[in-house]
Coordinates of C-alpha atoms in Angstrom, one line a residue:
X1 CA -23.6 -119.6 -14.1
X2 CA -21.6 -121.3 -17.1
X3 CA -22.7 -124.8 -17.7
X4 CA -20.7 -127.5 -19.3
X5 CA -21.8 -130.9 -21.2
X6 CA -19.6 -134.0 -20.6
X7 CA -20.5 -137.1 -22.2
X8 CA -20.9 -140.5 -20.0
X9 CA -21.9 -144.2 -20.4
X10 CA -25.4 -143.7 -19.4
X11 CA -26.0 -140.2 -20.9
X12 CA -24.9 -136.5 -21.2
X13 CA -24.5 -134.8 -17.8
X14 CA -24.2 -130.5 -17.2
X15 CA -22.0 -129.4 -14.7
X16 CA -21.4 -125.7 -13.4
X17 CA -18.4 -123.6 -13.9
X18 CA -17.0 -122.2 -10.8
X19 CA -13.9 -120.2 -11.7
X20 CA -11.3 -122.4 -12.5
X21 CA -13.2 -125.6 -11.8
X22 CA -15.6 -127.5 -13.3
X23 CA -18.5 -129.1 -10.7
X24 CA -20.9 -132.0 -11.4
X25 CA -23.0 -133.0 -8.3
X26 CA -25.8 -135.3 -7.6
X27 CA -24.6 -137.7 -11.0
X28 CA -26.4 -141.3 -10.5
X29 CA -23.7 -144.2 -11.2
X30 CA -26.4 -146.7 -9.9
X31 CA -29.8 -147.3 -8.1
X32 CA -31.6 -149.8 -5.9
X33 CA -34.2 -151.4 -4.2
X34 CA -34.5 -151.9 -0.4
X35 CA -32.0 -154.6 0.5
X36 CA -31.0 -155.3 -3.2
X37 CA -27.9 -154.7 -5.3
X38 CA -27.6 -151.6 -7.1
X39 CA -27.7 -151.6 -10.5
X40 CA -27.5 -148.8 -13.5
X41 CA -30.1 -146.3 -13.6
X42 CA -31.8 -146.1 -17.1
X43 CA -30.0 -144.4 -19.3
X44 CA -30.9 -141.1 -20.7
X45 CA -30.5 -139.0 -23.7
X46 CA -31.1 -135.6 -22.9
X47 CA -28.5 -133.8 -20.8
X48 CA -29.0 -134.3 -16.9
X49 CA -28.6 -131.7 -15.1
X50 CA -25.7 -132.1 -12.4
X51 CA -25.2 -128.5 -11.2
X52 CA -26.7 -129.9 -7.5
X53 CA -26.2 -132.3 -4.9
X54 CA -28.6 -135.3 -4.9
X55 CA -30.2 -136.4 -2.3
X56 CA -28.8 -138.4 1.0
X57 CA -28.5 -141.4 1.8
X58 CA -31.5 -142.3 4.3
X59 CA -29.9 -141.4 8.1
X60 CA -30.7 -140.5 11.2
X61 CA -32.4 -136.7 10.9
X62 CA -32.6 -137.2 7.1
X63 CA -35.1 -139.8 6.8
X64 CA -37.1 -138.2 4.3
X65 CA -34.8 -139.1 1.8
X66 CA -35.8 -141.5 -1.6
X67 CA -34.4 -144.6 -0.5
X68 CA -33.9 -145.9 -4.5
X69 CA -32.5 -142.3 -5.5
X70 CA -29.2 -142.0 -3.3
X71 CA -26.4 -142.9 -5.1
X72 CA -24.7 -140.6 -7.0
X73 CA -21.0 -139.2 -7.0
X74 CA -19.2 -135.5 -7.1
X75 CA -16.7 -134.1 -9.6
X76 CA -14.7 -131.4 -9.5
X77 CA -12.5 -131.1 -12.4
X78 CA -9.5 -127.9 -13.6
X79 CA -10.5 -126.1 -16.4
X80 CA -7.9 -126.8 -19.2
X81 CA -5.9 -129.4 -17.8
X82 CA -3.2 -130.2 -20.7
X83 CA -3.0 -134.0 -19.8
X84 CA -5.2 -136.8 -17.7
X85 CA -5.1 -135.6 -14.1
X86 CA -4.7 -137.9 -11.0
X87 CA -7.7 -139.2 -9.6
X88 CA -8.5 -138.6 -6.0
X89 CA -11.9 -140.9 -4.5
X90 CA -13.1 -140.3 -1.2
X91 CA -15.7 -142.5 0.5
X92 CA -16.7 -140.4 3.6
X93 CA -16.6 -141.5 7.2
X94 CA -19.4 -141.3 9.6
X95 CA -19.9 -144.7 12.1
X96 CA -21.6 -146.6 8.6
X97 CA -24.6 -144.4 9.6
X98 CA -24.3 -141.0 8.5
X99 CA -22.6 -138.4 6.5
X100 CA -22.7 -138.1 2.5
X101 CA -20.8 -136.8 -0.4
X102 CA -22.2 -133.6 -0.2
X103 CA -19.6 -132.4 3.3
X104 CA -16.6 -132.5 1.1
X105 CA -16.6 -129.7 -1.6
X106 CA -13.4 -131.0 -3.9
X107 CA -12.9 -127.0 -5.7
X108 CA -9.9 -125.8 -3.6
X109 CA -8.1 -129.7 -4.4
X110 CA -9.3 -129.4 -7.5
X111 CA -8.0 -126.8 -8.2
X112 CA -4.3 -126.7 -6.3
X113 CA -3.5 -130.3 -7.5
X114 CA -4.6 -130.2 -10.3
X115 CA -6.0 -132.8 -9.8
X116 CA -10.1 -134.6 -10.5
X117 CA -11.9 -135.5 -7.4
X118 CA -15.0 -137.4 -7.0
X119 CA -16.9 -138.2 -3.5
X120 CA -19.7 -140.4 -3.4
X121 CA -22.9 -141.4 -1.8
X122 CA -23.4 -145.0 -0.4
X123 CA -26.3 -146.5 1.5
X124 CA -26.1 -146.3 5.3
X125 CA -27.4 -148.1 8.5
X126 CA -29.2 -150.8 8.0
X127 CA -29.7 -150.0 4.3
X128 CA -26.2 -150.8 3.8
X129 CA -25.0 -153.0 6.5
X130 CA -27.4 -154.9 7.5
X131 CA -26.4 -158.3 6.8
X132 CA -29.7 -160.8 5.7
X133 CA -28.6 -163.2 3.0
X134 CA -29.4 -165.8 5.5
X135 CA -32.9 -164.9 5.8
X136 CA -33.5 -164.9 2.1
X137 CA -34.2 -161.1 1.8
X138 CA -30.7 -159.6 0.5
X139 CA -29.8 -160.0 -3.1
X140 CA -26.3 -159.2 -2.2
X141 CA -24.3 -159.4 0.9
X142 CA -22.6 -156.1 1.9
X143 CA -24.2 -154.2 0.0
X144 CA -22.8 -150.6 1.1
X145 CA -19.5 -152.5 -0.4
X146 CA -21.5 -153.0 -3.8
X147 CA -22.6 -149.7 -4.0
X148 CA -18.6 -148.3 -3.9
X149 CA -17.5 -150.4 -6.3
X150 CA -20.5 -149.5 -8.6
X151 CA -19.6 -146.1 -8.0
X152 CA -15.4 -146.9 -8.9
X153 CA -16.4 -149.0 -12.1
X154 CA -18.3 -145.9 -13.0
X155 CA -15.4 -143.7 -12.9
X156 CA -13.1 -146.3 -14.4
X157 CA -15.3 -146.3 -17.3
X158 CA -16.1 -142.1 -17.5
X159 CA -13.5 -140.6 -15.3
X160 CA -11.4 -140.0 -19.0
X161 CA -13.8 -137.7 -20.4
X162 CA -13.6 -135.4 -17.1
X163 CA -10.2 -134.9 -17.6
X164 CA -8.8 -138.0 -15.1
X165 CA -6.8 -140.6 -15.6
X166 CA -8.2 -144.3 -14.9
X167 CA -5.2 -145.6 -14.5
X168 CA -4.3 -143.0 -11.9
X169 CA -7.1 -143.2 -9.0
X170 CA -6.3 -143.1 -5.6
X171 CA -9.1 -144.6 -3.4
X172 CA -9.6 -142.6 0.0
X173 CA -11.6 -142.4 3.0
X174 CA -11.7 -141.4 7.0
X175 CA -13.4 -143.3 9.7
X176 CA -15.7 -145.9 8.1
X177 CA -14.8 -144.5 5.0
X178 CA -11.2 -145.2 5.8
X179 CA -12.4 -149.3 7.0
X180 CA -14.5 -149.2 3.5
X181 CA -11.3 -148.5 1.4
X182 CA -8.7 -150.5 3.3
X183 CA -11.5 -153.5 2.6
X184 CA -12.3 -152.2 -1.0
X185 CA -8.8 -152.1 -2.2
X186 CA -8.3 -156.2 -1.8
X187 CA -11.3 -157.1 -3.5
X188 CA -10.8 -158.9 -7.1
X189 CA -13.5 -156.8 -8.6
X190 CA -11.4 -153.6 -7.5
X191 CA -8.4 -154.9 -9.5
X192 CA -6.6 -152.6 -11.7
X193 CA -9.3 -149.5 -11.0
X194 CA -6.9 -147.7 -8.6
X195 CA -3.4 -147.0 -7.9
X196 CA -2.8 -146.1 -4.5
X197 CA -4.5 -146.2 -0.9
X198 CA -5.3 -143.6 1.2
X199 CA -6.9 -144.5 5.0
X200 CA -7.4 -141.5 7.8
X201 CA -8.5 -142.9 10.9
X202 CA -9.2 -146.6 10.4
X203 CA -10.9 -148.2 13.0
X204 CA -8.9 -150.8 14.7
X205 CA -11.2 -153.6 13.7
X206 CA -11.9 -153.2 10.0
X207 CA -13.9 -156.5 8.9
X208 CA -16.7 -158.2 10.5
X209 CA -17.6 -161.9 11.3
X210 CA -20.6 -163.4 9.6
X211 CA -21.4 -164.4 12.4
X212 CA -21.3 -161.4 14.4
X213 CA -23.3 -159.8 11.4
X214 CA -25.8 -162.6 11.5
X215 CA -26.7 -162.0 15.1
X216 CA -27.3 -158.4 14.7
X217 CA -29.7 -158.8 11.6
X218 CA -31.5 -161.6 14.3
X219 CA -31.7 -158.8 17.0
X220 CA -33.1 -156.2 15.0
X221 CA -35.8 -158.4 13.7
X222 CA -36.7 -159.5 17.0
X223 CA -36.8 -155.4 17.8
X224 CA -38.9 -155.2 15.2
X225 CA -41.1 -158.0 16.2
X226 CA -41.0 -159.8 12.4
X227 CA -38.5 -163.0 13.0
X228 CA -41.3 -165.2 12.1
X229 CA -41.7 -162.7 8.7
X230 CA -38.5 -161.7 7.9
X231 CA -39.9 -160.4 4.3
X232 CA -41.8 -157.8 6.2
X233 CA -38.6 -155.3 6.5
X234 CA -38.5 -154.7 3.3
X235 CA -41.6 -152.2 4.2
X236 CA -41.2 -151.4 7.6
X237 CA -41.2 -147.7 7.7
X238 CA -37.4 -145.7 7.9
X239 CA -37.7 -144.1 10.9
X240 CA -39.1 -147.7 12.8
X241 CA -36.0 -149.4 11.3
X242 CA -33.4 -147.0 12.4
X243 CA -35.1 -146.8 15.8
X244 CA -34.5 -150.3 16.2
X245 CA -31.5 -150.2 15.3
X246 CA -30.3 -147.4 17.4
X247 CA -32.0 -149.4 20.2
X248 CA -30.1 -152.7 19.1
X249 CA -26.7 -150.9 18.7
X250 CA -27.1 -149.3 22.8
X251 CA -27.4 -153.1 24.0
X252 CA -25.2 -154.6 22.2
X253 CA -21.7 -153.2 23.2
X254 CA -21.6 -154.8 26.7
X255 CA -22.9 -158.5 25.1
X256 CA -20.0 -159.2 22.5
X257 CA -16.5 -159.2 21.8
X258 CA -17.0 -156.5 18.6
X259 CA -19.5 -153.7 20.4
X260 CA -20.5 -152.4 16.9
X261 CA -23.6 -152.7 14.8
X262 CA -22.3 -152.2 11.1
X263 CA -19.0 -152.3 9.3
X264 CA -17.8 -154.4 6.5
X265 CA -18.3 -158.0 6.6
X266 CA -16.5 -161.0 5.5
X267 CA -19.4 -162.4 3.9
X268 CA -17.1 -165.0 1.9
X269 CA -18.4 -163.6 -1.4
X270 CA -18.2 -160.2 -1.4
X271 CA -15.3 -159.5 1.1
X272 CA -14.0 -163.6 0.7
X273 CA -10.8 -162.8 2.5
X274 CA -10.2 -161.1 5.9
X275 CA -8.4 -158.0 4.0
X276 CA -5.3 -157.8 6.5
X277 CA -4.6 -160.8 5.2
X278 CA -4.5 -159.8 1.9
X279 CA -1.9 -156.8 2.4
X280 CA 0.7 -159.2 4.4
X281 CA 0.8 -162.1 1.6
X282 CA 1.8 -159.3 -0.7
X283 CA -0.9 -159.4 -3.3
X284 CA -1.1 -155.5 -2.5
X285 CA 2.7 -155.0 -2.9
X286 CA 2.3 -152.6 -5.8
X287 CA -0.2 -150.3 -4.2
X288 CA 1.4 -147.2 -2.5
X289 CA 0.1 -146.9 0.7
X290 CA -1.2 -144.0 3.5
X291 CA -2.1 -144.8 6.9
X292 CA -3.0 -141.9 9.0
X293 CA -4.3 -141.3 12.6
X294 CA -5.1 -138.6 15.2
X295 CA -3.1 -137.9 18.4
X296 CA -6.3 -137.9 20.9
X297 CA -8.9 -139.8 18.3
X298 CA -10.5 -141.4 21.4
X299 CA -11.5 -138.2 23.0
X300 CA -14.2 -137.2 21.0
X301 CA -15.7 -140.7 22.2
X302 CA -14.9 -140.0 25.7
X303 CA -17.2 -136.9 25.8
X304 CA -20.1 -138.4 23.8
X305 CA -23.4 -139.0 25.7
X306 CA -23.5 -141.5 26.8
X307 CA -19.2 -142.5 25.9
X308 CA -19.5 -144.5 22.9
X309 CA -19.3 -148.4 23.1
X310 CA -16.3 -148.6 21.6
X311 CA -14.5 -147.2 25.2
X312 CA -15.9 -150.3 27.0
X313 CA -15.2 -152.5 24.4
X314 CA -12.1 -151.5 24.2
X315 CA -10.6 -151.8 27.8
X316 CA -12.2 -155.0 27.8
X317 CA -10.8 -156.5 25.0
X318 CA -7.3 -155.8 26.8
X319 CA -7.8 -157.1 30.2
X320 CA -9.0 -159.9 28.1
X321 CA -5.7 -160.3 25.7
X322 CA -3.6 -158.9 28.7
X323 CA -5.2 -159.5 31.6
X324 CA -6.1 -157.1 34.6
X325 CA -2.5 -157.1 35.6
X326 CA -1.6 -156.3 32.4
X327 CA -4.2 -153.4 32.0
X328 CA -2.5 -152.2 34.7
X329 CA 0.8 -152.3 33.9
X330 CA -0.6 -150.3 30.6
X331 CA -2.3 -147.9 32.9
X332 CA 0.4 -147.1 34.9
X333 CA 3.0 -146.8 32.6
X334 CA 0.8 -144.1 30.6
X335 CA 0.6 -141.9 33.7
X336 CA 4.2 -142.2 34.5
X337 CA 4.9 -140.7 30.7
X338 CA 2.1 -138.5 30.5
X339 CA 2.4 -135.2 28.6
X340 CA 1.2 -132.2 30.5
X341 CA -1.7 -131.6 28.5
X342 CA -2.8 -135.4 28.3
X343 CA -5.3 -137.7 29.5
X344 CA -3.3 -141.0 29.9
X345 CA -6.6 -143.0 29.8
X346 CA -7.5 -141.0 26.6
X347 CA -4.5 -142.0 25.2
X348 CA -4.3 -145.3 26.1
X349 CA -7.7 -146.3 24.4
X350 CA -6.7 -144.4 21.4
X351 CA -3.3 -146.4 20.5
X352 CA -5.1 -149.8 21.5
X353 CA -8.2 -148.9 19.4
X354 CA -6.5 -146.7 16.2
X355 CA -2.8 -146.4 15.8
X356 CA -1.7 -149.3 16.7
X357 CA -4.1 -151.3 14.2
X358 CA -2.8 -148.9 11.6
X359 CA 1.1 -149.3 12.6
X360 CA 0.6 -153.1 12.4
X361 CA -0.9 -152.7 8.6
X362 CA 2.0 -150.7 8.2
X363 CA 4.4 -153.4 9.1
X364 CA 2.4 -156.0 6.9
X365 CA 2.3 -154.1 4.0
X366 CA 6.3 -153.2 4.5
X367 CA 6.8 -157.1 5.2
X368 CA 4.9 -157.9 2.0
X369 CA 7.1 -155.3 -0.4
X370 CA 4.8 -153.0 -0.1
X371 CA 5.3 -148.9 -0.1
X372 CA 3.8 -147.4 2.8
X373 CA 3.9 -144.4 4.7
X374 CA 2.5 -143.2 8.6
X375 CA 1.5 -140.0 10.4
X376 CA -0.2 -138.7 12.7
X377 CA -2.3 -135.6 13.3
X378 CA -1.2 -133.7 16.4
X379 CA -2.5 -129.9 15.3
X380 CA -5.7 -128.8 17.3
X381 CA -7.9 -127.1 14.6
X382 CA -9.6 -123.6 15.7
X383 CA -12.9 -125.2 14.8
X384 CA -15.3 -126.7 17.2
X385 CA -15.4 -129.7 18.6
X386 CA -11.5 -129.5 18.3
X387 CA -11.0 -126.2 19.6
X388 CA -12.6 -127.6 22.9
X389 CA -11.3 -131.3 22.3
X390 CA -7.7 -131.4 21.0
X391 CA -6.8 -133.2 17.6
X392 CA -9.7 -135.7 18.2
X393 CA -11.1 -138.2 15.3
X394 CA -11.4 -136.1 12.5
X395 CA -9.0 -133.1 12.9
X396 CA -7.1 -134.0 9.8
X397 CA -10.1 -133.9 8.0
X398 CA -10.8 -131.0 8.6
X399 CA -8.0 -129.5 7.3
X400 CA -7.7 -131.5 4.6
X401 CA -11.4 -130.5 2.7
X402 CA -10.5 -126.6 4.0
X403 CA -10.2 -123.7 1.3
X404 CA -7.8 -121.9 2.3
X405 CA -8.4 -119.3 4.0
X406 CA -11.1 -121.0 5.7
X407 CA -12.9 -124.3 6.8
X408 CA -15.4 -125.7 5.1
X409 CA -19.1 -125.9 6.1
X410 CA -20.5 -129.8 6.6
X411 CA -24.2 -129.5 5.7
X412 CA -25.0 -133.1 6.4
X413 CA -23.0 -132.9 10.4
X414 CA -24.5 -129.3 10.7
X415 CA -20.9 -127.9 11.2
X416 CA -20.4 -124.5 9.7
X417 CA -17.0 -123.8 9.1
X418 CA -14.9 -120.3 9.6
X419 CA -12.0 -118.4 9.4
X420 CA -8.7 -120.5 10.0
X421 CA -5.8 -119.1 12.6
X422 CA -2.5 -118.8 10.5
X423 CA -1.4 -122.4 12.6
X424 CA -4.2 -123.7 10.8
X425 CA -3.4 -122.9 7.1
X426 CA 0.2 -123.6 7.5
X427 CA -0.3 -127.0 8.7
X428 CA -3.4 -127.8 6.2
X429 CA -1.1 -126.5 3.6
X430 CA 1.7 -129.3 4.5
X431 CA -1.2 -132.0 4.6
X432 CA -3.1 -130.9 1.4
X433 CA 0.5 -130.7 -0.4
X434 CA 1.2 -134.1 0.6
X435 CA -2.0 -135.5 -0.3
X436 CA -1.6 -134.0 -3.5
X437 CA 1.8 -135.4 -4.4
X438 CA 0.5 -138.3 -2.9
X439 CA -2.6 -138.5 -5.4
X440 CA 0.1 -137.4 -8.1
X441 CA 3.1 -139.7 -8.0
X442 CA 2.7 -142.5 -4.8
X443 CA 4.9 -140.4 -2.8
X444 CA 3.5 -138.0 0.0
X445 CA 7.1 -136.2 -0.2
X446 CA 10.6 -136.6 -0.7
X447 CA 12.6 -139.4 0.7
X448 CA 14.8 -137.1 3.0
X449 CA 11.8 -134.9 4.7
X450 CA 9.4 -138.2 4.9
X451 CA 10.6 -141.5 4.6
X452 CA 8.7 -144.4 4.0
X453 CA 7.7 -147.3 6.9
X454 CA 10.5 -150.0 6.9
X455 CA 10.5 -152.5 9.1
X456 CA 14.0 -151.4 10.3
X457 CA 13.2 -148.0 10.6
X458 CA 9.7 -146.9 11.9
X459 CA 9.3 -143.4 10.7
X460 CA 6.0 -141.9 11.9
X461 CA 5.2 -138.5 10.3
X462 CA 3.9 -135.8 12.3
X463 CA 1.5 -132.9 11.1
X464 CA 1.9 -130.1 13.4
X465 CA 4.0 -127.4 13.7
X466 CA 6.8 -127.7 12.5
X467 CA 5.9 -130.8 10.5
X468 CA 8.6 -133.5 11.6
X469 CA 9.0 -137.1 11.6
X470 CA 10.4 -139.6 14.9
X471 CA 10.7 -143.1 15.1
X472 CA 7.7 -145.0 16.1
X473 CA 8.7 -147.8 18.2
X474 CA 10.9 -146.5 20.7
X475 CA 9.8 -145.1 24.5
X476 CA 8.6 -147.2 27.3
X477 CA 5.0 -147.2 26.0
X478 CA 6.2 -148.7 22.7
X479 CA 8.5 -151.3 25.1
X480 CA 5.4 -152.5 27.1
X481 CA 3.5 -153.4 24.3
X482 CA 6.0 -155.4 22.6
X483 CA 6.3 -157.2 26.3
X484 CA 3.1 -157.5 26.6
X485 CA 2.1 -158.6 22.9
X486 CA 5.2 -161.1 22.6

């Protein structure tokens, strides 16, 4: 294996040579303390190794982790790059309670951009999310926030001597990852570090209430049995404190309006602005913009055991906008324009919870001046649970991380990966291409095969085959809502 030395702020780091690819795994950009901000690691002076993944964040059947230990980022760079490549930087997805860098080998991007990507590690669960400033016991409010924008001022400051451009990074994510860039990317202290936008699979609500936030931290210490000593989480064992929480999150969907545990929270420091707001006054107007969805997100959380919280939370949320009437109505005009292969409940749940959230950013960044484009994933991967499920939550994903020839094997999900049908590498190849000239010039293609969101024209981009593009707001679904919403 050929190794290669690459200079950084806190010290040298060796990464592997892998053909035409340089890998560096498992760099620290920061470490912390339970419930405190990150902060540098110590700097070194002999090389550090980087030819390995570090370790996970603590989660659910990795518990054994190091707590202090987890935060460290990926790079794959070309070999001989000529200029300073575009900069693609993926937080990954996974309910803000699992998943890590580690699931998303960046060689094949790498190397058909060209192009430098980086994934990262942030802390998860409670670790991360749980929100007790008000208790006295968090040094920092959302700190799973902190910990991404440690990791983006690390490659603002190093990212040039891997062969990237800082003045070219694209920030990135899907599912959580996808609420933690649209949030990250209207921070001040984000300012200037990245170019362009990039969120697959949003979640329809992307910001939390203090409040909301408040009571959870109060429910998990009363699980725990310490609300008269607070102070006495900070050594409560891992697997007692995600137990709890795992016990807290199961109660709580039928008690509020939200139904989630963890997410990113306006805090008022941190996050001081609810981040929608931010796009439609226009502050973003000179980020690019990608907004991307599934066609059946919702079923994978139909056929979950028990159906995640988010289903009843959902339909409640519109009989309580709507009314039952109005449920109804919704109801019955989706199984009057079913497709034959559709469950109209499914896809009911699935606009109200993801695409429409993301059509309505859409609109607000287009208002504001903003560039912005919208798809949706409608291929059904040959790759469990999608083979069985359709192109549910995390489809395009899929296809996106695959080497072509094949899918990719996620060793933190336990998902091996295989051989992909010749559907699947023609419409990975159409998504990877477009992320790439996405990542390389703001544009996921040209004008005339994929034009941007206007207000006046709606274009929706479809990833399936063939690849095309229809207007978004026309049908009697589309009508109903805007009846119903006006």
């Amino acid at each position: 294996m050929l190794t290669y030395a690459v200079p950084t702020t806190l010290g040298p780091v060796i990464g592997a040579e892998q053909g035409h690819v340089r890998a560096f795994k498992g760099v620290p950009f920061a470490m912390a303390r339970r419930f405190a901000k990150a902060t540098p690691p110590l700097a070194w002076t002999e090389p550090c190794r980087c030819t390995d993944y570090g370790p996970y964040a603590p989660q659910p059947g990795h518990l054994d982790q190091p707590e202090e230990s987890c935060l460290s980022l990926n790079i794959w760079t070309p070999v001989g790059a000529d200029r300073p490549l575009p900069v693609l930087f993926f937080i990954h997805g996974g309910a803000f309670v699992t998943g890590g860098g580690a699931d998303y080998d960046g060689t094949f991007l790498a190397a058909h951009g060209p192009a430098v990507i980086v994934t990262i590690n942030y802390r998860l669960g409670p670790l991360g999310f749980l929100q007790l400033h008000r208790h006295g016991l968090s040094e920092a409010d959302n700190l799973a926030i902190s910990d991404a924008l440690a990791a983006l001022d690390w490659v603002h400051a190093n990212i040039a001597n891997f062969g990237g451009d800082p003045d070219k990074v694209t920030l990135s994510g899907q599912s959580a990852g996808a609420s933690m860039v649209i949030a990250l990317a209207t921070l001040p202290q984000a300012r200037g570090k990245f170019t362009r936008a990039l969120a697959l699979s949003a979640p329809g609500r992307n910001i939390m209430s203090a409040d909301h936030a408040d009571h959870i931290a109060r429910r998990v210490l009363a699980e725990l049995e310490i609300e008269q000593d607070p102070s006495a989480i900070a050594s409560v064992p891992l697997p007692n404190l995600f137990a709890a929480v795992e016990r807290v999150g199961r109660s709580i969907a039928d008690e509020t309006e939200a139904g989630t545990v963890f997410g990113p929270v306006l805090d008022g420091s941190v996050i001081p602005r609810e981040p929608r707001d931010v796009f439609a006054d226009g502050t973003l107007r000179d980020v690019e913009l990608w907004l991307g969805s599934c066609r059946e997100e919702m079923v994978m959380f139909l056929k979950s055991t028990p159906p995640a919280a988010m289903i009843r939370t959902t339909e409640r949320n519109l009989r309580v906008a709507f009314g039952d009437a109005g449920w109804e109505r919704l109801l019955a005009c989706y199984r009057g324009s079913v497709r034959p292969d559709e469950d109209p409940y499914e896809a009911l749940l699935s606009d109200a919870f993801w695409h429409r959230p993301m059509a309505d950013l859409a609109r607000s960044h287009a208002e504001a001046g903003g560039a912005v484009w919208l798809s949706r994933f409608d291929h059904r991967p040959a790759l469990e649970p999608f083979l069985s499920q359709g192109p549910t939550h995390g489809a395009d994903n899929a296809c996106l991380w695959a080497h072509l020839p094949d899918f990719i094997d996620r060793p933190i999900l336990k998902r091996k990966g295989g051989p992909m049908t010749p559907a699947d590498i023609d419409v990975a190849a159409r998504f990877q291409t477009s992320l790439l000239r996405f990542v390389t010039s703001g544009m996921p293609d040209v004008a005339e095969a994929w034009p941007r969101f206007e207000l006046h024209k709606q274009s929706l981009a479809i990833f399936g085959q063939p690849f095309h593009v229809v207007p978004l707001n026309e049908g009697a679904r589309a009508r109903l809502w805007a009846e119903l919403s006006a």
